[in-house]
């Protein structure tokens, strides 16, 4: 159906563009099926204490094992899900799975935190507050162990709705993080207006962190800003030990990246959790 519509509507496009659109419509259809059949998986990437390598939490990252294409990258299908509205059922399924899983892990490792990405569409949905509340209640996860990662663009567009909604979410006792902080052109002065707890330093700023004052300037600026505003910081995309070392030296408490571990399936994360002693074990993968 979508295919036929696409064919009529876009018939005047160049052939390459035409097939690109059809592929996109097909992928969107397949994604809908995958969400309905609950084929999507949740992977978990560790957060690590940069002072001693202890595992302190995980970020939940959705995975789509496609029957013929292998794992489709989220950067390809999340935008499709946002356009079609599928992001709501998709996002809530991830939240549900992640909270139930985290409640189990928190029993093994008290205080272990879980982060879940919320798309702007979800924050705009008035039902999100009740949904998060019910999910927490169902899972038994203490609210302060859940962090919701929002995108910086949300603070710029629809700022009033965002401010209101984030206030309601915050009132549930969860933590709020700004993902990829500094890449979304939000106004710094607006940070004060939102109940944010954590800034995530994006990978592009982490890349240069061990390569001198100039290349580390943006990461340092975020660390300074966070200190001034009393916010926590997590550095993303740490691939090399020198980056972990330098970020720790600059005062960044927590990191995440392939240097420590790639995102892994739940049983593998459980194994990391039981293998690593609670403190001082290095946690390197
Ligand atoms: P993000 O939330 O900023 O997640 C971090 C991304 O960086 C993940 O990619 C992760 O696998 C990758 N990453 C982590 N450490 C490293 C590293 O050391 N090197 C490199 N090169 N990459 C690293 P992933 O899983 O492909 O997700 C991409 C984006 O898709 C996420 O960026 C997030 O914006 C979105 N996403 C993923 N899962 C969900 C979800 O459940 N809901 C929503 N709304 N968005 C999601
Ligand atoms: Mg994230
Ligand atoms: Mg990020
Ligand atoms: Mg990202």
Coordinates of C-alpha atoms and ligand atoms in Angstrom, one line a residue:
X1 CA 0.0 0.0 0.0
X2 CA 2.6 2.5 1.1
X3 CA 4.7 1.3 -1.9
X4 CA 1.9 2.0 -4.4
X5 CA 1.2 5.4 -2.9
X6 CA 4.8 6.2 -3.0
X7 CA 5.1 5.2 -6.6
X8 CA 2.2 7.5 -7.7
X9 CA 3.2 10.4 -5.6
X10 CA 6.9 10.5 -6.4
X11 CA 6.8 9.3 -10.0
X12 CA 8.4 12.5 -11.3
X13 CA 11.5 12.1 -9.2
X14 CA 14.8 10.9 -10.6
X15 CA 15.1 7.1 -10.6
X16 CA 17.7 7.0 -7.8
X17 CA 15.7 9.3 -5.6
X18 CA 12.6 7.3 -6.4
X19 CA 14.1 4.0 -5.3
X20 CA 15.5 5.7 -2.2
X21 CA 12.0 6.8 -1.2
X22 CA 10.6 3.3 -1.8
X23 CA 13.3 1.8 0.3
X24 CA 12.5 4.2 3.1
X25 CA 8.8 3.4 2.9
X26 CA 9.5 -0.3 2.9
X27 CA 11.8 0.0 5.9
X28 CA 9.1 2.0 7.7
X29 CA 6.6 -0.8 7.0
X30 CA 9.0 -3.4 8.2
X31 CA 9.8 -1.4 11.3
X32 CA 6.1 -1.2 12.1
X33 CA 5.9 -5.0 11.9
X34 CA 9.0 -5.4 14.0
X35 CA 7.6 -3.2 16.7
X36 CA 4.2 -5.0 16.7
X37 CA 5.9 -8.5 16.9
X38 CA 8.2 -7.2 19.6
X39 CA 11.3 -8.1 17.6
X40 CA 13.3 -5.1 18.7
X41 CA 16.0 -5.8 21.3
X42 CA 17.5 -3.6 24.0
X43 CA 21.3 -3.5 24.3
X44 CA 23.1 -2.0 27.3
X45 CA 26.3 0.0 27.3
X46 CA 28.2 0.4 30.6
X47 CA 28.8 3.7 32.4
X48 CA 32.1 3.5 34.3
X49 CA 33.5 5.4 37.2
X50 CA 36.6 7.0 35.7
X51 CA 38.5 7.0 39.0
X52 CA 38.5 3.2 39.3
X53 CA 36.7 1.6 36.4
X54 CA 33.8 0.4 38.4
X55 CA 30.5 -0.2 36.5
X56 CA 28.0 2.3 37.7
X57 CA 25.2 2.0 35.2
X58 CA 24.1 1.4 31.7
X59 CA 22.5 3.2 28.7
X60 CA 19.7 1.3 27.0
X61 CA 20.1 1.3 23.2
X62 CA 17.5 -0.2 20.9
X63 CA 18.6 -2.8 18.3
X64 CA 16.7 -4.0 15.3
X65 CA 17.8 -7.4 14.1
X66 CA 16.4 -7.3 10.5
X67 CA 15.8 -10.7 8.9
X68 CA 17.9 -10.0 5.8
X69 CA 19.8 -6.7 6.5
X70 CA 21.4 -7.7 9.8
X71 CA 21.2 -5.1 12.6
X72 CA 19.9 -1.8 11.2
X73 CA 21.6 1.1 12.9
X74 CA 19.3 3.3 15.1
X75 CA 20.5 6.4 13.3
X76 CA 18.7 5.0 10.3
X77 CA 15.4 3.8 11.8
X78 CA 14.9 6.2 14.8
X79 CA 14.3 9.1 12.4
X80 CA 11.8 6.9 10.4
X81 CA 10.0 6.0 13.7
X82 CA 9.9 9.7 14.6
X83 CA 8.3 10.6 11.3
X84 CA 5.7 7.9 11.5
X85 CA 4.8 8.2 15.1
X86 CA 6.1 4.7 15.7
X87 CA 8.6 6.2 18.1
X88 CA 5.9 6.2 20.8
X89 CA 5.2 2.4 21.0
X90 CA 8.9 1.8 20.2
X91 CA 10.2 4.1 22.9
X92 CA 7.8 2.8 25.5
X93 CA 8.7 -0.8 24.8
X94 CA 12.4 0.1 25.3
X95 CA 11.5 2.0 28.6
X96 CA 9.6 -1.0 29.9
X97 CA 12.2 -3.6 29.1
X98 CA 15.1 -1.4 30.4
X99 CA 13.3 -0.6 33.7
X100 CA 12.4 -4.3 34.4
X101 CA 16.0 -5.3 33.5
X102 CA 17.5 -2.5 35.7
X103 CA 15.3 -3.5 38.6
X104 CA 16.8 -7.0 38.5
X105 CA 20.3 -5.7 38.2
X106 CA 19.8 -3.2 41.0
X107 CA 19.1 -6.2 43.3
X108 CA 22.5 -7.6 42.4
X109 CA 24.3 -4.2 42.5
X110 CA 22.5 -1.6 44.6
X111 CA 22.6 1.8 43.1
X112 CA 23.2 0.7 39.5
X113 CA 21.7 3.3 37.2
X114 CA 19.9 3.0 33.9
X115 CA 19.6 5.6 31.2
X116 CA 16.9 5.5 28.5
X117 CA 16.8 7.8 25.4
X118 CA 13.6 9.8 25.0
X119 CA 12.8 11.3 21.6
X120 CA 11.4 14.8 21.4
X121 CA 8.1 13.2 20.2
X122 CA 7.8 11.3 23.4
X123 CA 8.4 14.4 25.5
X124 CA 5.7 16.2 23.5
X125 CA 3.3 13.4 24.3
X126 CA 1.3 14.4 27.4
X127 CA 0.9 10.7 28.3
X128 CA 4.6 10.2 28.8
X129 CA 4.5 11.3 32.5
X130 CA 1.9 8.7 33.4
X131 CA 3.6 6.1 31.3
X132 CA 7.0 6.6 33.0
X133 CA 5.3 6.6 36.4
X134 CA 3.4 3.3 35.7
X135 CA 6.5 1.7 34.2
X136 CA 8.5 2.5 37.3
X137 CA 5.7 1.2 39.5
X138 CA 5.4 -2.0 37.5
X139 CA 9.1 -2.7 37.5
X140 CA 9.8 -1.8 41.1
X141 CA 12.8 0.3 40.0
X142 CA 13.4 3.2 42.4
X143 CA 12.9 6.4 40.3
X144 CA 16.2 8.0 41.2
X145 CA 18.0 5.1 39.4
X146 CA 16.3 6.0 36.1
X147 CA 17.8 8.7 33.9
X148 CA 15.9 10.0 30.8
X149 CA 18.2 11.3 28.1
X150 CA 16.7 14.1 26.1
X151 CA 18.1 15.9 23.1
X152 CA 19.4 19.4 23.2
X153 CA 17.1 20.5 20.3
X154 CA 14.2 19.9 22.6
X155 CA 15.3 22.8 24.8
X156 CA 15.2 25.1 21.8
X157 CA 12.1 24.1 19.9
X158 CA 8.9 23.9 21.8
X159 CA 10.7 25.1 24.8
X160 CA 7.6 25.8 26.8
X161 CA 6.1 22.4 26.4
X162 CA 9.5 20.9 27.1
X163 CA 9.9 22.9 30.3
X164 CA 6.5 21.9 31.6
X165 CA 6.8 18.3 30.7
X166 CA 10.4 17.9 32.0
X167 CA 9.2 19.5 35.3
X168 CA 6.5 16.8 35.5
X169 CA 8.9 14.0 34.8
X170 CA 11.4 15.4 37.3
X171 CA 8.6 15.4 39.9
X172 CA 8.5 11.6 39.5
X173 CA 12.0 11.5 41.0
X174 CA 13.9 10.5 37.9
X175 CA 17.1 12.2 36.6
X176 CA 17.3 14.1 33.4
X177 CA 20.3 14.2 31.1
X178 CA 21.0 16.3 28.0
X179 CA 22.5 13.9 25.3
X180 CA 25.2 15.2 23.0
X181 CA 25.4 18.5 24.8
X182 CA 26.8 21.3 22.8
X183 CA 25.9 19.9 19.4
X184 CA 22.3 21.0 19.3
X185 CA 22.7 24.8 19.4
X186 CA 20.6 25.4 22.5
X187 CA 21.0 28.7 24.2
X188 CA 23.2 28.2 27.3
X189 CA 21.1 30.7 29.2
X190 CA 18.1 28.4 28.8
X191 CA 19.8 25.6 30.8
X192 CA 18.8 27.4 34.0
X193 CA 15.1 27.1 32.9
X194 CA 15.1 23.3 32.7
X195 CA 15.4 20.8 35.6
X196 CA 18.5 19.1 34.1
X197 CA 20.8 16.9 36.3
X198 CA 23.4 15.6 33.9
X199 CA 25.2 16.8 30.7
X200 CA 26.7 14.2 28.4
X201 CA 29.8 15.3 26.6
X202 CA 29.4 14.1 23.0
X203 CA 32.0 11.9 21.2
X204 CA 33.3 14.6 18.8
X205 CA 34.4 16.6 21.9
X206 CA 35.9 13.5 23.6
X207 CA 37.9 12.6 20.4
X208 CA 40.4 15.4 20.8
X209 CA 40.5 15.5 24.6
X210 CA 44.0 13.9 24.9
X211 CA 45.4 16.0 22.1
X212 CA 46.3 19.3 23.8
X213 CA 44.6 22.4 25.1
X214 CA 42.9 23.5 21.9
X215 CA 41.3 20.1 21.0
X216 CA 40.2 19.6 24.6
X217 CA 38.7 23.0 24.9
X218 CA 35.0 22.1 24.3
X219 CA 35.1 19.1 26.7
X220 CA 36.7 21.4 29.3
X221 CA 34.1 24.1 28.7
X222 CA 31.3 21.6 29.4
X223 CA 33.0 20.4 32.6
X224 CA 33.4 24.0 33.8
X225 CA 29.8 24.8 33.0
X226 CA 28.5 21.7 34.8
X227 CA 30.6 22.5 37.8
X228 CA 29.3 26.1 37.9
X229 CA 25.7 24.9 37.6
X230 CA 26.1 22.0 40.0
X231 CA 25.4 19.4 37.3
X232 CA 26.8 15.9 36.8
X233 CA 28.7 14.9 33.7
X234 CA 29.1 11.8 31.6
X235 CA 31.6 11.6 28.7
X236 CA 30.5 9.6 25.7
X237 CA 32.5 7.8 23.0
X238 CA 35.7 7.1 24.9
X239 CA 37.7 4.8 22.7
X240 CA 41.2 5.2 24.0
X241 CA 42.7 4.9 27.5
X242 CA 44.4 8.3 27.2
X243 CA 41.0 9.9 26.7
X244 CA 39.7 8.2 29.9
X245 CA 42.8 9.2 31.8
X246 CA 42.6 12.8 30.6
X247 CA 38.9 13.2 31.3
X248 CA 39.4 11.9 34.8
X249 CA 42.2 14.4 35.3
X250 CA 40.0 17.2 34.1
X251 CA 37.4 16.2 36.7
X252 CA 34.9 14.1 34.7
X253 CA 33.5 11.5 37.0
X254 CA 31.8 9.0 34.6
X255 CA 32.5 7.8 31.1
X256 CA 31.1 5.5 28.4
X257 CA 32.6 4.2 25.2
X258 CA 34.1 1.3 23.3
X259 CA 37.3 1.5 25.4
X260 CA 35.2 0.1 28.3
X261 CA 32.6 -1.9 26.4
X262 CA 30.4 -1.8 23.4
X263 CA 26.6 -2.0 23.9
X264 CA 25.9 -5.6 24.8
X265 CA 22.8 -7.9 25.1
X266 CA 21.3 -8.2 28.5
X267 CA 22.8 -11.6 29.5
X268 CA 26.3 -10.2 28.6
X269 CA 25.7 -7.1 30.7
X270 CA 24.6 -9.4 33.5
X271 CA 27.9 -11.3 33.1
X272 CA 29.9 -8.1 33.3
X273 CA 28.1 -7.2 36.4
X274 CA 28.7 -10.5 38.2
X275 CA 32.3 -10.8 36.9
X276 CA 33.4 -7.4 38.1
X277 CA 33.9 -6.9 41.8
X278 CA 31.9 -3.9 43.0
X279 CA 34.9 -1.7 43.4
X280 CA 38.4 -1.2 41.9
X281 CA 38.3 -3.9 39.4
X282 CA 39.2 -1.9 36.3
X283 CA 36.1 -3.0 34.4
X284 CA 37.9 -2.8 31.0
X285 CA 36.7 -5.0 28.2
Ligands
LIG1 P1 23.2 8.3 21.8 O1 22.1 8.2 22.8 O2 24.1 9.4 21.9 O3 24.0 6.9 22.1 C1 25.4 6.8 22.0 C2 25.7 6.1 20.6 O4 27.1 6.1 20.5 C3 25.3 4.6 20.5 O5 25.0 4.4 19.2 C4 26.5 3.9 21.0 O6 26.6 2.6 20.5 C5 27.6 4.8 20.3 N1 28.9 4.7 21.0 C6 29.1 4.5 22.3 N2 30.4 4.5 22.6 C7 31.0 4.7 21.4 C8 32.4 4.8 21.1 O7 33.4 4.7 21.9 N3 32.7 5.0 19.7 C9 31.7 5.1 18.8 N4 32.1 5.3 17.5 N5 30.4 5.0 19.1 C10 30.1 4.8 20.4 P2 23.7 3.6 18.7 O8 23.3 2.6 19.6 O9 23.9 3.3 17.2 O10 22.6 4.8 18.8 C11 22.6 5.9 18.0 C12 21.6 6.9 18.5 O11 20.3 6.4 18.3 C13 21.7 7.2 20.0 O12 22.7 8.1 20.3 C14 20.3 7.8 20.2 O13 20.2 9.1 19.8 C15 19.5 6.9 19.3 N6 18.8 5.8 20.0 C16 19.3 4.6 20.3 N7 18.4 3.9 21.0 C17 17.3 4.7 21.2 C18 16.1 4.5 21.9 O14 15.7 3.5 22.5 N8 15.2 5.6 21.8 C19 15.5 6.8 21.1 N9 14.6 7.8 21.1 N10 16.7 6.9 20.5 C20 17.6 5.9 20.6
LIG2 MG1 21.9 8.6 24.7
LIG3 MG1 24.9 10.7 23.1
LIG4 MG1 24.0 10.5 19.5

